[in-house]
Coordinates of C-alpha atoms and ligand atoms in Angstrom, one line a residue:
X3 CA 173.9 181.7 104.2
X4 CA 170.1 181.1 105.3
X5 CA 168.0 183.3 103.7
X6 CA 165.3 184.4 105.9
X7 CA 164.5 188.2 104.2
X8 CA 160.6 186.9 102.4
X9 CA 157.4 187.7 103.9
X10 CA 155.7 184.3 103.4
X11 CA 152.9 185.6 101.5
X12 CA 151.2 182.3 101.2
X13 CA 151.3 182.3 105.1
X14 CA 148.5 185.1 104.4
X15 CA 150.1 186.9 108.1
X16 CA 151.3 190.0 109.6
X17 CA 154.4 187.7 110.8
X18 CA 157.6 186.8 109.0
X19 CA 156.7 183.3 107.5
X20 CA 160.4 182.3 109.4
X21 CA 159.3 183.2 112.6
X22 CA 156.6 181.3 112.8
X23 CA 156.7 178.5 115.6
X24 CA 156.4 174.7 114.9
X25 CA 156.8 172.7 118.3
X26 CA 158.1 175.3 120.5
X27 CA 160.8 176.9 118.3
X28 CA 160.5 179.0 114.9
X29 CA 161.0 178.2 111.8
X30 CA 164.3 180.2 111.5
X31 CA 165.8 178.8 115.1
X32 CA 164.9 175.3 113.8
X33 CA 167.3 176.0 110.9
X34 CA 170.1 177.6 113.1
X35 CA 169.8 174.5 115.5
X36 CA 170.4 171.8 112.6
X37 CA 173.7 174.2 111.9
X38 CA 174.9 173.8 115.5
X39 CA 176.8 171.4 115.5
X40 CA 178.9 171.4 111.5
X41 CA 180.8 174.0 113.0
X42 CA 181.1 176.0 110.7
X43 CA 183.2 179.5 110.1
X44 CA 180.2 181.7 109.5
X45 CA 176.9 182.0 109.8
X46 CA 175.3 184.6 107.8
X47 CA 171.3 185.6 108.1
X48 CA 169.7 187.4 105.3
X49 CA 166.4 189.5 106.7
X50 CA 164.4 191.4 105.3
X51 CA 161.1 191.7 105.6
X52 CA 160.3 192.5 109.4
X53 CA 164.5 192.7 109.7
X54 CA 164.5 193.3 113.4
X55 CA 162.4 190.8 114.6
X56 CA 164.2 188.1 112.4
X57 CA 167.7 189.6 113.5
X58 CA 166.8 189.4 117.2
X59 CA 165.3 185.6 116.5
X60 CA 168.9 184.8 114.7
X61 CA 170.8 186.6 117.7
X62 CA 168.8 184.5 120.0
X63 CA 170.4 181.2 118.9
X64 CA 173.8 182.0 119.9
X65 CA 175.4 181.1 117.7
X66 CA 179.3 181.6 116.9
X67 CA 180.4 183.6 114.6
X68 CA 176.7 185.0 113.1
X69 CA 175.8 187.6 111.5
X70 CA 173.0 189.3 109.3
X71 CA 172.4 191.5 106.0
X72 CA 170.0 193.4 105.1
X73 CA 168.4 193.0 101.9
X74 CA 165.9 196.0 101.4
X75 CA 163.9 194.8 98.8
X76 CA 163.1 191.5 98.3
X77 CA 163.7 190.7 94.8
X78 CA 164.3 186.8 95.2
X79 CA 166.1 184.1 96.3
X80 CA 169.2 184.8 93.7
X81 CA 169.0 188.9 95.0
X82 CA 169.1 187.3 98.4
X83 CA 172.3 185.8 98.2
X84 CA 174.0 188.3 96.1
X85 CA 173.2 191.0 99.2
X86 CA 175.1 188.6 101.3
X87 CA 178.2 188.3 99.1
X88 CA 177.8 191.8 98.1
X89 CA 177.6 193.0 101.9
X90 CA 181.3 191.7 102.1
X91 CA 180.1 189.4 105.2
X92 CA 181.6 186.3 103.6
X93 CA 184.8 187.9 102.4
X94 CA 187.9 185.6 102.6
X95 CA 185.1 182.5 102.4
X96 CA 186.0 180.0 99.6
X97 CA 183.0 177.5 99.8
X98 CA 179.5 178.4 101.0
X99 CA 176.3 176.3 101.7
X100 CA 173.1 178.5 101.3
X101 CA 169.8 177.3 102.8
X102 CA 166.5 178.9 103.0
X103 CA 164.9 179.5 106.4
X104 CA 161.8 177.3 106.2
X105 CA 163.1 174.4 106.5
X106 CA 161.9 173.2 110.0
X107 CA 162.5 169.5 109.7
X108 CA 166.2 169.8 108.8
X109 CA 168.9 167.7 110.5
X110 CA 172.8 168.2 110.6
X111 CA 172.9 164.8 108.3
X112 CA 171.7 165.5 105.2
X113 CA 173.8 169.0 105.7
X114 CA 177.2 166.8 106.5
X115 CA 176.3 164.6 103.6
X116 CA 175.9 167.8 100.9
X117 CA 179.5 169.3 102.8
X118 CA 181.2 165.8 102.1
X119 CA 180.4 165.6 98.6
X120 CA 181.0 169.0 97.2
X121 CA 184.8 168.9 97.5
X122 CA 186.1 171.3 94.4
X123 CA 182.8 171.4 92.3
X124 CA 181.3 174.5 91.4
X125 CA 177.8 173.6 93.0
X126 CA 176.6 170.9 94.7
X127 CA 172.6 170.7 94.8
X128 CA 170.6 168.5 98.0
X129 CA 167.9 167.0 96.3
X130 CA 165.3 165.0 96.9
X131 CA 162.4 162.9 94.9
X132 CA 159.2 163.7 96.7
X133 CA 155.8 161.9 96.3
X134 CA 154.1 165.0 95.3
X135 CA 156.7 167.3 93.8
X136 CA 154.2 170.3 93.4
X137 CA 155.9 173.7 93.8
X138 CA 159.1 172.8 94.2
X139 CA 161.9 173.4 91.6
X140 CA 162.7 170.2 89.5
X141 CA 166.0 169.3 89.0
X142 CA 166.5 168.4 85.3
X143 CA 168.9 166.3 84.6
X144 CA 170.7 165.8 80.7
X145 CA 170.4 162.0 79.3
X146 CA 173.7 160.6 81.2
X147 CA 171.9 162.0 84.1
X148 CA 174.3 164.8 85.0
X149 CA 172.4 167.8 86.6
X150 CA 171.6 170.9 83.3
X151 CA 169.3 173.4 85.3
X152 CA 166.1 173.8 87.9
X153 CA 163.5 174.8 86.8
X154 CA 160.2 176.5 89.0
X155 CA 157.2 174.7 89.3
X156 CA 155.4 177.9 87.5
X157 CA 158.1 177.9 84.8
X158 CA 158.4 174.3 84.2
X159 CA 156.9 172.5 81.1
X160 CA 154.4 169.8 82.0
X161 CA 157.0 167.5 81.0
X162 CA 159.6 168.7 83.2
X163 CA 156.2 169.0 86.0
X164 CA 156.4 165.2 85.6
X165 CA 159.8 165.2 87.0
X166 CA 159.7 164.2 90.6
X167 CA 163.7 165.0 91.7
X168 CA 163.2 168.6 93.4
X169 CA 165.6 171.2 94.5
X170 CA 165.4 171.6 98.0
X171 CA 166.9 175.0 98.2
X172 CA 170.4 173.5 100.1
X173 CA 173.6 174.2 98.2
X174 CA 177.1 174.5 98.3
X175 CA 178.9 176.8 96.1
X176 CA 181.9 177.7 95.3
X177 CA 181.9 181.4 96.6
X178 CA 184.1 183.2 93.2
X179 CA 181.8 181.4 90.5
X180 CA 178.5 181.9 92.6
X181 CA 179.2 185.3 92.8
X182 CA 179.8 185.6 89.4
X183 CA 176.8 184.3 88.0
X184 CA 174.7 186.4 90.4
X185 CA 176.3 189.2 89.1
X186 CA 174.2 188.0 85.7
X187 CA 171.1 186.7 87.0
X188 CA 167.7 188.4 85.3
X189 CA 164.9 188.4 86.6
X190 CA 162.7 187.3 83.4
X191 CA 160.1 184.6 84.9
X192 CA 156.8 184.4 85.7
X193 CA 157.5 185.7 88.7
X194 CA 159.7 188.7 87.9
X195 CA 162.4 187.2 90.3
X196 CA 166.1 186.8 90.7
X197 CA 166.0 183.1 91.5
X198 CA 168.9 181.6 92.7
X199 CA 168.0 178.4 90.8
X200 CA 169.4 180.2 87.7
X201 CA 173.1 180.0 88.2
X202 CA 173.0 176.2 88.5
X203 CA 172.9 175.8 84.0
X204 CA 176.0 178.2 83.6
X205 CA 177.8 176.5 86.3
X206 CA 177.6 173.1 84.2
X207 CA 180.4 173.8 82.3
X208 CA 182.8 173.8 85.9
X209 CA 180.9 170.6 87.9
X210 CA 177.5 170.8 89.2
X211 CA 176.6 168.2 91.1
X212 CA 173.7 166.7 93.3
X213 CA 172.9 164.8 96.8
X214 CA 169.8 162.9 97.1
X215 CA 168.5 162.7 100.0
X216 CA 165.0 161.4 101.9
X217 CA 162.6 163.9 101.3
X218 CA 161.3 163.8 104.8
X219 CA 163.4 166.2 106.2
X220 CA 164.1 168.8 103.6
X221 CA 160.3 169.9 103.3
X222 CA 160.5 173.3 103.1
X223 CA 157.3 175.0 104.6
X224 CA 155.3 177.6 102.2
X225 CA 151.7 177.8 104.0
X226 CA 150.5 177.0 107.6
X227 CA 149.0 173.8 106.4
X228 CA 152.7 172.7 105.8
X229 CA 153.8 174.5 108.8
X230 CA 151.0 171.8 111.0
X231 CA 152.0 169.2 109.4
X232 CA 156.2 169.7 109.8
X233 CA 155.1 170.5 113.4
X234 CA 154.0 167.1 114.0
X235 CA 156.9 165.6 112.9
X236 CA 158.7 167.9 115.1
X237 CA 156.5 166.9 118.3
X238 CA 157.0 163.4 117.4
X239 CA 160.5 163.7 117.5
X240 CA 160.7 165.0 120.5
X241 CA 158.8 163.0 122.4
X242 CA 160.6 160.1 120.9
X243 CA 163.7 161.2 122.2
X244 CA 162.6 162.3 125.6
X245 CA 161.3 158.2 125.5
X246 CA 164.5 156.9 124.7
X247 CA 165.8 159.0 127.9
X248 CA 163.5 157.8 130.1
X249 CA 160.1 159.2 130.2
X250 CA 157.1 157.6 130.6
X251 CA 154.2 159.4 127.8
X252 CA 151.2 157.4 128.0
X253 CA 150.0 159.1 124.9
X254 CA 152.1 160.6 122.7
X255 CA 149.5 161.8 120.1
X256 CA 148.1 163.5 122.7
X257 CA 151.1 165.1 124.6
X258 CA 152.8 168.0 123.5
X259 CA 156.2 169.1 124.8
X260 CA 157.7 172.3 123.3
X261 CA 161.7 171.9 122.4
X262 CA 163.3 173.7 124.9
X263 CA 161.2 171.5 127.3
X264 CA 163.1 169.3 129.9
X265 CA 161.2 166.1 131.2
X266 CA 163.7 163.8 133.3
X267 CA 163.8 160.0 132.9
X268 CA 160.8 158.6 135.5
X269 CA 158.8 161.6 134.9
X270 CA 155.4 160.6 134.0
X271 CA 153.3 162.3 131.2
X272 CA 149.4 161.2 131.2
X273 CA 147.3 161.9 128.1
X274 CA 146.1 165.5 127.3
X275 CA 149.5 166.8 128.6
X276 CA 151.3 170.1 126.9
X277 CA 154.4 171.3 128.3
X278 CA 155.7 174.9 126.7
X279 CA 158.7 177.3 126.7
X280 CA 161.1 176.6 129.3
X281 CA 159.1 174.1 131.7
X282 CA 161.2 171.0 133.5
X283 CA 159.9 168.2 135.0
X284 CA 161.7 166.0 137.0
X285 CA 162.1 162.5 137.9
X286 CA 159.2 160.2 139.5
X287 CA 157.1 163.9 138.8
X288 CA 153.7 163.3 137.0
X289 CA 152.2 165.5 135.0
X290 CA 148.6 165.2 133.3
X291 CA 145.5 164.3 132.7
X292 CA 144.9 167.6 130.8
X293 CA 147.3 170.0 131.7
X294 CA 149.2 173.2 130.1
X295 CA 152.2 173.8 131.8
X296 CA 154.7 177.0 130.8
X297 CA 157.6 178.0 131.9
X298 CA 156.8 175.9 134.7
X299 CA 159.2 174.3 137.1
X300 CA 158.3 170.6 138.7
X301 CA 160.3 169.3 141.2
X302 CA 161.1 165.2 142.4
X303 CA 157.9 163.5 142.7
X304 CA 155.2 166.1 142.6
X305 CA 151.7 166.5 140.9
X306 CA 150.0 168.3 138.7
X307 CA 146.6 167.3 137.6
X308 CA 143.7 169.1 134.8
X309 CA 145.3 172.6 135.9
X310 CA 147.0 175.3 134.2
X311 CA 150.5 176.6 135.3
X312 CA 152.3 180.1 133.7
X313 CA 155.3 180.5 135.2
X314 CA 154.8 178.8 138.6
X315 CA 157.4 175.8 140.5
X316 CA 156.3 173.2 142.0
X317 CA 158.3 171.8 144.7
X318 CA 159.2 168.1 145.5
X319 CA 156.1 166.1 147.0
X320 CA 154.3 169.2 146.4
X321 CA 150.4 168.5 144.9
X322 CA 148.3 170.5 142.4
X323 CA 145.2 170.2 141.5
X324 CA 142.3 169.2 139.9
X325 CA 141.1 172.3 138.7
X326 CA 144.1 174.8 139.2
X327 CA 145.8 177.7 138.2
X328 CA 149.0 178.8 139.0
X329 CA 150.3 182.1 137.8
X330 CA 153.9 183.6 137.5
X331 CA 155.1 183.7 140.8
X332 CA 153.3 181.0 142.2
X333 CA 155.8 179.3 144.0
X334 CA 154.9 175.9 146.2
X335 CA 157.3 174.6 148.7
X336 CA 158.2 171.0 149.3
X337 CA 155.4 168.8 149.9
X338 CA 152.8 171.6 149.8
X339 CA 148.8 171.4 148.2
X340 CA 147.5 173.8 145.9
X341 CA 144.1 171.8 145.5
X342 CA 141.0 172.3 143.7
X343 CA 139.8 175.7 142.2
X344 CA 142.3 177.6 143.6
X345 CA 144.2 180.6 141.8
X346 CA 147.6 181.7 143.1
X347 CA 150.0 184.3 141.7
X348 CA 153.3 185.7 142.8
X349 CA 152.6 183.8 146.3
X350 CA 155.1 181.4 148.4
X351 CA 153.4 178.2 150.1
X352 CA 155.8 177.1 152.5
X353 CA 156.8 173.6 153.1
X354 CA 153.9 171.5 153.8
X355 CA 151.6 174.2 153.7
X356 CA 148.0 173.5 152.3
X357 CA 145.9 175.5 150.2
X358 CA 143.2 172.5 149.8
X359 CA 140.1 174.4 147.9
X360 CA 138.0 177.4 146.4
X361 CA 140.9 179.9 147.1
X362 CA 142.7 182.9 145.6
X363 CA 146.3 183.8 147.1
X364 CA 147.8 186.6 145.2
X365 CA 151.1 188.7 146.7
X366 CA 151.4 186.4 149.8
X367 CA 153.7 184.6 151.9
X368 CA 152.4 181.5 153.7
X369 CA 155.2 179.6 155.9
X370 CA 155.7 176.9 157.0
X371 CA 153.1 173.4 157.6
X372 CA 149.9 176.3 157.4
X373 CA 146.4 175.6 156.7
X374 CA 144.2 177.8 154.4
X375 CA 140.8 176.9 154.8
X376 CA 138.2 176.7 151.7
X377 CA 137.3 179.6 149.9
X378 CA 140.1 181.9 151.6
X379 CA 141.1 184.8 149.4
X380 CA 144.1 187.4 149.7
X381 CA 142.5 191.1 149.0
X382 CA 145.5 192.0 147.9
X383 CA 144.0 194.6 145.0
X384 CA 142.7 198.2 146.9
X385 CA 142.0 199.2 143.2
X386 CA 145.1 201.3 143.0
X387 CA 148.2 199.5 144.4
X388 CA 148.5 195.5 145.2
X389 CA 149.2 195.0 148.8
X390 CA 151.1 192.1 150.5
X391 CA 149.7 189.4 152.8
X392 CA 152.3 187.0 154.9
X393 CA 150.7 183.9 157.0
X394 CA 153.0 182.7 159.6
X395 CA 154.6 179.6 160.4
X396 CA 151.7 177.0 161.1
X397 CA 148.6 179.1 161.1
X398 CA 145.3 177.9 160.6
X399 CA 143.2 180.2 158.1
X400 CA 139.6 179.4 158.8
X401 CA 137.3 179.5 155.6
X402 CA 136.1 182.1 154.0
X403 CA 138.5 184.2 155.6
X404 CA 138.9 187.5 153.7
X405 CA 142.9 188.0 154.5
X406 CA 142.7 192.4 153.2
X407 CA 146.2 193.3 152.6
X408 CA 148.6 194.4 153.6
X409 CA 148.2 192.1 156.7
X410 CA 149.8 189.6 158.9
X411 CA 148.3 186.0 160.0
X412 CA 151.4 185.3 163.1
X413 CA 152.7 181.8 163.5
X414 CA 150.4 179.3 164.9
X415 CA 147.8 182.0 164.7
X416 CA 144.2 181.0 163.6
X417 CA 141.1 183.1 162.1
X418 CA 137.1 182.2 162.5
X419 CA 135.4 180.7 159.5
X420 CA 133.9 184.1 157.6
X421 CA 136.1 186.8 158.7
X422 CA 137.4 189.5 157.2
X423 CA 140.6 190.3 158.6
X424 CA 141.8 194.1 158.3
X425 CA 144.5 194.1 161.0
X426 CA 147.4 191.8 161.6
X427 CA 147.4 188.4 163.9
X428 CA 149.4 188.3 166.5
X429 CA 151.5 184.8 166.8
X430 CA 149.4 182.1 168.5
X431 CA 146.3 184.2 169.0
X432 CA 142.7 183.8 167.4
X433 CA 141.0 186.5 165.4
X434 CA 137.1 186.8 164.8
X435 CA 135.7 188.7 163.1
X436 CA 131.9 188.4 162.7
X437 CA 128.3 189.8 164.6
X438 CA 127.4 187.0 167.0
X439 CA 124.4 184.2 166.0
X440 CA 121.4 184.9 167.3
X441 CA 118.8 181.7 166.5
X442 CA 115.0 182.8 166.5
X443 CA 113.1 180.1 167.8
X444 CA 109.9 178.8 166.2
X445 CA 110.6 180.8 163.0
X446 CA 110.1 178.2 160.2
X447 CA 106.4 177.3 161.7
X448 CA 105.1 181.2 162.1
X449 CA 106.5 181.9 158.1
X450 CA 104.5 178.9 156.7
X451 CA 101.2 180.4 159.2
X452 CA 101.9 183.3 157.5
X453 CA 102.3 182.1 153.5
X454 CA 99.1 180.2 154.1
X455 CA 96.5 183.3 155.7
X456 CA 98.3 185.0 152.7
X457 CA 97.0 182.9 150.3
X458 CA 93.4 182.7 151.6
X459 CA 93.3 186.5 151.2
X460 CA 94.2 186.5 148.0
X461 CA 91.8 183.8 146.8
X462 CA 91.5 182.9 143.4
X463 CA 93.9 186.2 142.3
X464 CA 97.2 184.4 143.0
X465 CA 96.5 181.6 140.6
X466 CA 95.0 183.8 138.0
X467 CA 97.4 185.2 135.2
X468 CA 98.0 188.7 135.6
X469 CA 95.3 191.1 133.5
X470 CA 97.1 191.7 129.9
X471 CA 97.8 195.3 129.4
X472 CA 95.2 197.6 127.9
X473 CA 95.5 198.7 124.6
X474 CA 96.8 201.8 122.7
Ligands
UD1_519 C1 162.6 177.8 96.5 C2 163.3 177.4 95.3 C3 162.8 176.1 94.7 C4 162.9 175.0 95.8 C5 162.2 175.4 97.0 C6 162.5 174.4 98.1 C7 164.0 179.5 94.1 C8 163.7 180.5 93.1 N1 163.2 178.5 94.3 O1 161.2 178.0 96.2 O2 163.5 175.8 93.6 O3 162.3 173.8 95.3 O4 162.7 176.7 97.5 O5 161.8 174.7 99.3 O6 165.0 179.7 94.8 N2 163.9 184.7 100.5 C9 164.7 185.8 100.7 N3 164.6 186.9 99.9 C10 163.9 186.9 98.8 C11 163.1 185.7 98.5 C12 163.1 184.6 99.4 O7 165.4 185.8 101.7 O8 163.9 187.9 98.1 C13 164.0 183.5 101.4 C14 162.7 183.2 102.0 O9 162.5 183.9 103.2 C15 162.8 181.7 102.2 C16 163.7 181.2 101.2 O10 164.4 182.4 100.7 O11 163.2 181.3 103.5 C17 163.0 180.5 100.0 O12 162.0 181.4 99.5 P1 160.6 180.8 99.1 O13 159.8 182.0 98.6 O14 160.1 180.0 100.1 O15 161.0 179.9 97.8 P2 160.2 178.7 97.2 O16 159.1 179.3 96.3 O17 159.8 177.7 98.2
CA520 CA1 160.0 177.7 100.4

């Protein structure tokens, strides 16, 4: 059971606290991903508050054998629990673990551990003793040291504050006397909640017992200052395993790769690097200084340098940047340029094809070993409807070319520097579009003549100030 139905009110946000994101992934998938692998029977979410959005997040995970409840109101981490056993979704269940879903930092391990240990016990508590204990539920222990109760950190005595062994919210029960003792729970604490934490005292009497593990990863995450810090971990860990497989990160405290990010060994990640969603980089690729890069695909050996990329692939070879942006869509062939300042967006730059500087190529197709010259830009927006332009195989765009869509550039075709091309190219031929130059001889002598009998008309007047304006 992870119970993932609370708002998160110390989050202070108009988003479930569990689907907040640490390091690419939310809270709640975080928790579903350290479940993965124990293979177990069932998987049941509790949602509540914002229950659609959290359902969809659980569904998301794919994992076997999940399901959700509802719990309408949420009355606590005890009432959270009973909706789940009460919901019939763990029928025919003998032992459950319950976790809560803010746990970001959680491994299978400790998880393993806590399933190893419980055998035929009623409960079986993962605790941990934490530096700062604040908040957290202490575990009190009776003087042979067997577990009696939990207690809340706003219930708690100062003496039982002192104690520094927490509750970590991980369990496992044993489903008939669990469910029995929810049955009984009340909700008289300063919080005017069912805890959960209640059923561990009358449990004593049929075996309660307790795991300790590192604290580290059982954190759970109440605010968003917990929520940076458990994400830094997260990044670290990451990065530490995409190391150990091979890639080079120059600077990891600078360089941050979401988790569904691939980066292939020989890849190279320079400082100032951030790599979201669903973005792969392969081998002998570099990446950096200062980029963002999502859902981005990098091919064998290219470059991307201080640009931006949503959505875009770069092909093997292929170059980008300083200085660009590449939008969904933007889609650059083997051993193609997209150099700097230039914008691109649901375009195709052939193989070897160069975009080089200054432009914007939006709807386009540009074939094969083409040339855009600076500053060209696809007027592919009439202010109504977005129009294609195609550039043939080997053209050469001349700069400042205005390219008004929908048109054609033919293979091996060329445009004049500065024109503004309305009508398609045909293949090989060159299209101008501009008045002629006419040079006027002896101009820059007759305008200075003419500034300086200008002046001496004027006389004193130019260098006066201006009279200030009457008054009134
Ligand atoms: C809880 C424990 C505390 C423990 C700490 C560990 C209780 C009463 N307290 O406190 O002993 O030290 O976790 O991190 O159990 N939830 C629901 N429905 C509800 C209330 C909560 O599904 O009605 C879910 C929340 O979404 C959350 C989890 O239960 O994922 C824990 O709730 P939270 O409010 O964070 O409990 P803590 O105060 O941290
Ligand atoms: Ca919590």
């Amino acid at each position: 059971m992870v119970l993932a139905a609370g708002k998160g009110t110390r989050f202070s946000s108009e988003l479930a606290k569990v689907l907040h994101p640490a390091a690419g992934r939310t809270m709640l998938r975080w928790v579903l991903e350290a479940l993965r692998p124990l293979g177990l029977e069932r998987v049941v979410v509790v949602v509540g508050h914002q229950a659609d959005a959290v359902t969809a997040e659980a569904e998301a995970a794919r994992l076997d054998r999940l399901s959700t409840v509802v719990q309408a109101e949420q009355l606590g981490t005890g009432h959270a629990v009973r909706s789940a056993v009460d919901s019939g979704a763990l029928d025919g269940i003998d032992t459950a673990m319950v976790l809560p879903g803010d746990v970001p930092l959680l491994t299978p391990e400790p998880l393993r551990l806590l399933i190893e240990t419980h055998g035929r016990t009623a409960a079986t508590l993962l605790t941990a003793r934490l530096g700062d204990p604040t908040g957290y539920g202490r575990v009190v222990r009776d003087p042979d040291g067997a577990v009696a109760r939990v207690v809340e950190h706003r219930d708690a005595t100062a003496e039982e504050r002192a104690v520094d062994e927490v509750n970590t919210s991980i369990y496992a029960f044993a489903l008939p006397s669990l469910a029995r003792e929810l049955a009984r729970l009340s909700a008289a604490n300063d919080q005017g909640e069912q805890y959960l934490t209640d059923v561990i005292a009358p449990l004593v009497p049929e075996g309660v017992g307790a795991v300790v593990v590192a604290g580290a990863d059982v954190q759970g995450v109440n605010d968003r200052v917990q929520l940076a810090a458990a994400a830094t971990v997260l990044r670290r860990r990451i990065l530490e395993r995409l190391m150990r497989d091979g890639a080079t990160i120059v600077d990891p405290a600078t360089t941050y790769v979401g988790a569904e990010v691939a980066v292939a060994a020989d890849a190279v990640l320079l400082p100032g690097t951030h790599l979201e969603g669903t973005t792969r980089v392969a081998a002998r690729a570099t990446v950096g200084p200062d980029s963002r890069l999502v859902d981005t695909v990098v091919e064998e050996g290219a470059t991307v340098t201080y640009s931006v990329l949503t959505g875009a692939r770069v092909g093997s070879g292929a170059n980008v940047g300083p200085f660009t942006y590449l939008r969904p869509g933007a889609d650059l062939r083997a051993r193609s340029k997209a150099g700097a300042f230039v914008e691109m967006k649901n375009a195709v730059v052939g193989e070897g094809s160069k975009v080089p500087h200054l432009s914007y190529i939006g709807d386009a197709e540009i074939g094969r070993g083409a040339n855009i010259g600076a500053a060209t830009v696809t007027v592919n927006y009439d202010g109504y409807d977005k129009h294609r332009t195609v550039v043939g195989d080997g053209a050469r765009v001349g700069s400042d070319t205005m390219l008004i869509a929908p048109v054609r550039v033919g293979n091996d075709a060329y445009t004049g520097a500065g024109s503004v091309i309305t009508s398609d190219v045909p293949d090989g031929a060159l299209a101008v579009e501009r008045t002629e130059q006419r040079n006027i001889a002896g101009y820059a002598e007759r305008r200075a003549a003419r500034h300086e009998r200008d002046r001496e008309a004027a006389g004193d007047a130019a260098i006066r100030p201006p009279p200030s304006e009457p008054e009134g």
